[in-house]
Amino acid sequence: MERTFLMVKPDGVARGLLGEVLRRVEGKGLKITAMKMLRVDEPLGKRHYEEHREKPFFPGLISFITSGPSVAMVVEGRDAIKVMRAMIGKTDPKEASPGTIRGDFGLDVGKNIVHASDSKSSAEREMALYFAPEELLTYSRADEPWVYEE
Ligand code: DAT
Ligand code: MG
C-alpha cells in the first residue's frame, strides 16, 4: 500500500466542494488515514510550495493558499500517488479531463481546488509537513476484500 498527501485548497472549501472530493476518494476505495482542517500560514505555505519559490506566480500562490481554511489528508491505497494525481487532473483545470476533480469543477490554474503529491518523495515530505507520525491512523475498511483482488 502507498500513501499520498491530498489537500482541498481554500477555493474548494469555500465553494463547498469538500464533500464532493471526499466522496470521490472514498468511492474509489482509497482510505483516508489522517485529516485536518487548518488555515495554512505563510511559513507553511512557503515550505509546501518551496519548489516553486522562483516562479513568477509564487507570491500569488502563497497569498491564495493562506487565504482561508484548507483540509489536509493522507490517503492510502494501491498506487495511491498515481491514482490520486489522475483523479485530480492536470494542473490547469481548462486542460484537465472531464471526470477529474479539476476538470469537473475548475477553470483557472490559480484556483484549481485540490493539491496531491506528485511522487513518493513529495508525498513523504508533504505528509510530514502537515502531520505528526502518530496522527496517521490504521484501520480496515469493510469493503477492502471487494476492492482489492489480493
Ligand atoms: P500541481 O498542483 O498540479 O502539482 P504545480 O506543482 O506545477 O501543479 O504547481 C503548484 C500550484 O501552483 C498549482 O496547483 C497552481 C499554481 N500554478 C502552477 N502553475 C501556475 C501558473 N502558470 N500560473 C499560476 N499559478 C500556477
Ligand atoms: Mg505540484
Short mmCIF file of C-alpha atoms and ligand atoms in Angstrom, two decimals:
data_model
loop_
_atom_site.label_atom_id
_atom_site.label_comp_id
_atom_site.label_asym_id
_atom_site.label_seq_id
_atom_site.Cartn_x
_atom_site.Cartn_y
_atom_site.Cartn_z
CA MET A 1 0.00 0.00 0.00
CA GLU A 2 1.11 3.53 -0.72
CA ARG A 3 0.34 6.83 0.98
CA THR A 4 -0.11 10.24 -0.57
CA PHE A 5 -0.90 13.73 0.65
CA LEU A 6 -4.12 15.35 -0.55
CA MET A 7 -5.39 18.81 0.25
CA VAL A 8 -8.64 20.61 -0.55
CA LYS A 9 -7.40 24.18 -1.01
CA PRO A 10 -9.19 27.34 0.19
CA ASP A 11 -11.28 27.66 -3.00
CA GLY A 12 -12.52 24.08 -2.66
CA VAL A 13 -13.52 24.60 0.96
CA ALA A 14 -15.14 27.99 0.24
CA ARG A 15 -17.08 26.52 -2.68
CA GLY A 16 -18.46 23.67 -0.60
CA LEU A 17 -16.60 21.00 -2.58
CA LEU A 18 -15.21 19.17 0.43
CA GLY A 19 -17.91 16.50 0.39
CA GLU A 20 -17.54 16.06 -3.36
CA VAL A 21 -13.80 15.43 -3.03
CA LEU A 22 -14.24 13.05 -0.07
CA ARG A 23 -16.99 11.19 -1.93
CA ARG A 24 -14.66 10.56 -4.86
CA VAL A 25 -11.77 9.44 -2.66
CA GLU A 26 -13.95 7.11 -0.62
CA GLY A 27 -15.82 5.83 -3.66
CA LYS A 28 -12.57 4.89 -5.38
CA GLY A 29 -11.76 2.61 -2.45
CA LEU A 30 -8.93 4.76 -1.15
CA LYS A 31 -8.63 5.05 2.63
CA ILE A 32 -8.33 8.38 4.44
CA THR A 33 -5.89 7.76 7.29
CA ALA A 34 -5.45 11.34 8.53
CA MET A 35 -7.42 14.53 8.07
CA LYS A 36 -7.45 18.07 9.49
CA MET A 37 -8.85 21.48 8.64
CA LEU A 38 -6.35 24.28 9.04
CA ARG A 39 -5.54 27.72 7.73
CA VAL A 40 -2.08 27.39 6.15
CA ASP A 41 0.15 30.23 7.38
CA GLU A 42 2.84 31.90 5.29
CA PRO A 43 5.84 29.85 6.53
CA LEU A 44 3.97 26.57 5.98
CA GLY A 45 2.71 27.68 2.56
CA LYS A 46 6.23 28.61 1.51
CA ARG A 47 7.59 25.24 2.64
CA HIS A 48 4.76 23.38 0.93
CA TYR A 49 5.44 25.10 -2.38
CA GLU A 50 9.21 25.61 -1.98
CA GLU A 51 9.94 24.03 -5.39
CA HIS A 52 8.13 27.00 -6.97
CA ARG A 53 9.92 29.72 -4.95
CA GLU A 54 11.49 31.32 -8.05
CA LYS A 55 8.37 31.20 -10.24
CA PRO A 56 6.54 34.43 -11.11
CA PHE A 57 3.28 33.03 -9.72
CA PHE A 58 4.81 32.20 -6.31
CA PRO A 59 3.62 35.31 -4.39
CA GLY A 60 0.07 34.86 -5.71
CA LEU A 61 0.19 31.15 -4.88
CA ILE A 62 1.20 31.87 -1.28
CA SER A 63 -1.46 34.53 -0.81
CA PHE A 64 -4.07 32.13 -2.25
CA ILE A 65 -3.07 29.11 -0.15
CA THR A 66 -3.11 31.21 3.05
CA SER A 67 -6.40 32.96 2.19
CA GLY A 68 -8.74 30.62 4.10
CA PRO A 69 -9.13 27.17 5.57
CA SER A 70 -7.88 24.09 3.73
CA VAL A 71 -8.41 20.43 4.51
CA ALA A 72 -5.27 18.28 4.59
CA MET A 73 -5.43 14.50 4.26
CA VAL A 74 -3.34 11.39 4.00
CA VAL A 75 -4.83 8.93 1.52
CA GLU A 76 -3.75 5.31 1.39
CA GLY A 77 -4.24 2.60 -1.20
CA ARG A 78 -2.62 0.65 -4.00
CA ASP A 79 -0.67 3.09 -6.22
CA ALA A 80 -2.31 5.93 -4.28
CA ILE A 81 0.09 8.61 -5.60
CA LYS A 82 -0.53 7.90 -9.28
CA VAL A 83 -4.24 7.21 -8.78
CA MET A 84 -4.83 10.43 -6.82
CA ARG A 85 -2.92 12.52 -9.39
CA ALA A 86 -5.10 11.01 -12.13
CA MET A 87 -8.23 11.78 -10.11
CA ILE A 88 -7.34 15.46 -9.63
CA GLY A 89 -6.41 16.01 -13.30
CA LYS A 90 -3.98 18.39 -14.99
CA THR A 91 -2.73 21.47 -13.12
CA ASP A 92 -4.67 23.85 -15.40
CA PRO A 93 -8.36 22.99 -14.99
CA LYS A 94 -9.03 24.24 -18.53
CA GLU A 95 -6.93 21.31 -19.76
CA ALA A 96 -7.98 18.78 -17.13
CA SER A 97 -10.18 16.00 -18.46
CA PRO A 98 -13.86 15.89 -17.57
CA GLY A 99 -14.28 13.30 -14.85
CA THR A 100 -11.33 14.66 -12.89
CA ILE A 101 -11.85 16.98 -9.92
CA ARG A 102 -10.15 19.92 -11.64
CA GLY A 103 -11.76 19.07 -14.98
CA ASP A 104 -15.23 18.99 -13.46
CA PHE A 105 -15.03 21.98 -11.11
CA GLY A 106 -12.32 24.43 -12.18
CA LEU A 107 -11.49 26.98 -14.87
CA ASP A 108 -8.35 28.80 -13.67
CA VAL A 109 -4.88 27.46 -12.83
CA GLY A 110 -4.73 29.71 -9.77
CA LYS A 111 -7.98 28.23 -8.41
CA ASN A 112 -7.61 24.52 -9.01
CA ILE A 113 -9.33 23.21 -5.88
CA VAL A 114 -7.01 20.41 -4.81
CA HIS A 115 -3.39 19.51 -4.27
CA ALA A 116 -1.99 15.98 -4.46
CA SER A 117 1.61 14.80 -4.17
CA ASP A 118 3.31 14.01 -7.46
CA SER A 119 5.96 11.47 -6.32
CA LYS A 120 6.96 9.23 -3.44
CA SER A 121 9.46 11.79 -2.16
CA SER A 122 7.00 14.69 -2.31
CA ALA A 123 4.35 12.53 -0.60
CA GLU A 124 6.73 11.78 2.29
CA ARG A 125 7.80 15.41 2.54
CA GLU A 126 4.27 16.83 2.40
CA MET A 127 2.75 14.32 4.85
CA ALA A 128 5.49 15.24 7.33
CA LEU A 129 4.80 18.97 6.84
CA TYR A 130 1.16 18.58 7.85
CA PHE A 131 1.01 15.55 10.15
CA ALA A 132 2.94 14.06 13.03
CA PRO A 133 3.56 10.31 12.58
CA GLU A 134 1.08 9.46 15.37
CA GLU A 135 -1.69 11.30 13.53
CA LEU A 136 -1.67 8.67 10.77
CA LEU A 137 -4.25 6.08 11.80
CA THR A 138 -4.53 2.42 10.99
CA TYR A 139 -7.90 0.76 10.40
CA SER A 140 -9.67 -1.54 7.97
CA ARG A 141 -12.39 -0.58 5.57
CA ALA A 142 -15.16 -3.15 5.43
CA ASP A 143 -15.08 -3.21 1.62
CA GLU A 144 -11.35 -3.97 1.26
CA PRO A 145 -11.92 -7.60 0.13
CA TRP A 146 -14.18 -6.24 -2.63
CA VAL A 147 -11.78 -3.50 -3.74
CA TYR A 148 -8.55 -5.50 -3.93
CA GLU A 149 -8.09 -8.79 -5.74
CA GLU A 150 -5.47 -9.92 -3.24
P1 DAT B 1 0.16 20.74 -9.28
O1 DAT B 1 -0.69 21.45 -8.26
O2 DAT B 1 -0.67 20.10 -10.35
O3 DAT B 1 1.16 19.78 -8.66
P2 DAT B 1 2.41 22.54 -9.77
O4 DAT B 1 3.14 21.80 -8.70
O5 DAT B 1 3.09 22.72 -11.08
O6 DAT B 1 0.98 21.88 -10.06
O7 DAT B 1 2.02 23.99 -9.24
C1 DAT B 1 1.56 24.17 -7.92
C2 DAT B 1 0.42 25.15 -7.94
O8 DAT B 1 0.89 26.43 -8.39
C3 DAT B 1 -0.71 24.79 -8.90
O9 DAT B 1 -1.64 23.90 -8.30
C4 DAT B 1 -1.31 26.12 -9.19
C5 DAT B 1 -0.12 27.06 -9.17
N1 DAT B 1 0.41 27.28 -10.53
C6 DAT B 1 1.13 26.41 -11.27
N2 DAT B 1 1.45 26.93 -12.47
C7 DAT B 1 0.91 28.17 -12.47
C8 DAT B 1 0.86 29.22 -13.43
N3 DAT B 1 1.46 29.11 -14.62
N4 DAT B 1 0.19 30.35 -13.09
C9 DAT B 1 -0.41 30.48 -11.90
N5 DAT B 1 -0.41 29.52 -10.95
C10 DAT B 1 0.23 28.39 -11.23
MG MG B 2 2.89 20.06 -7.62
#
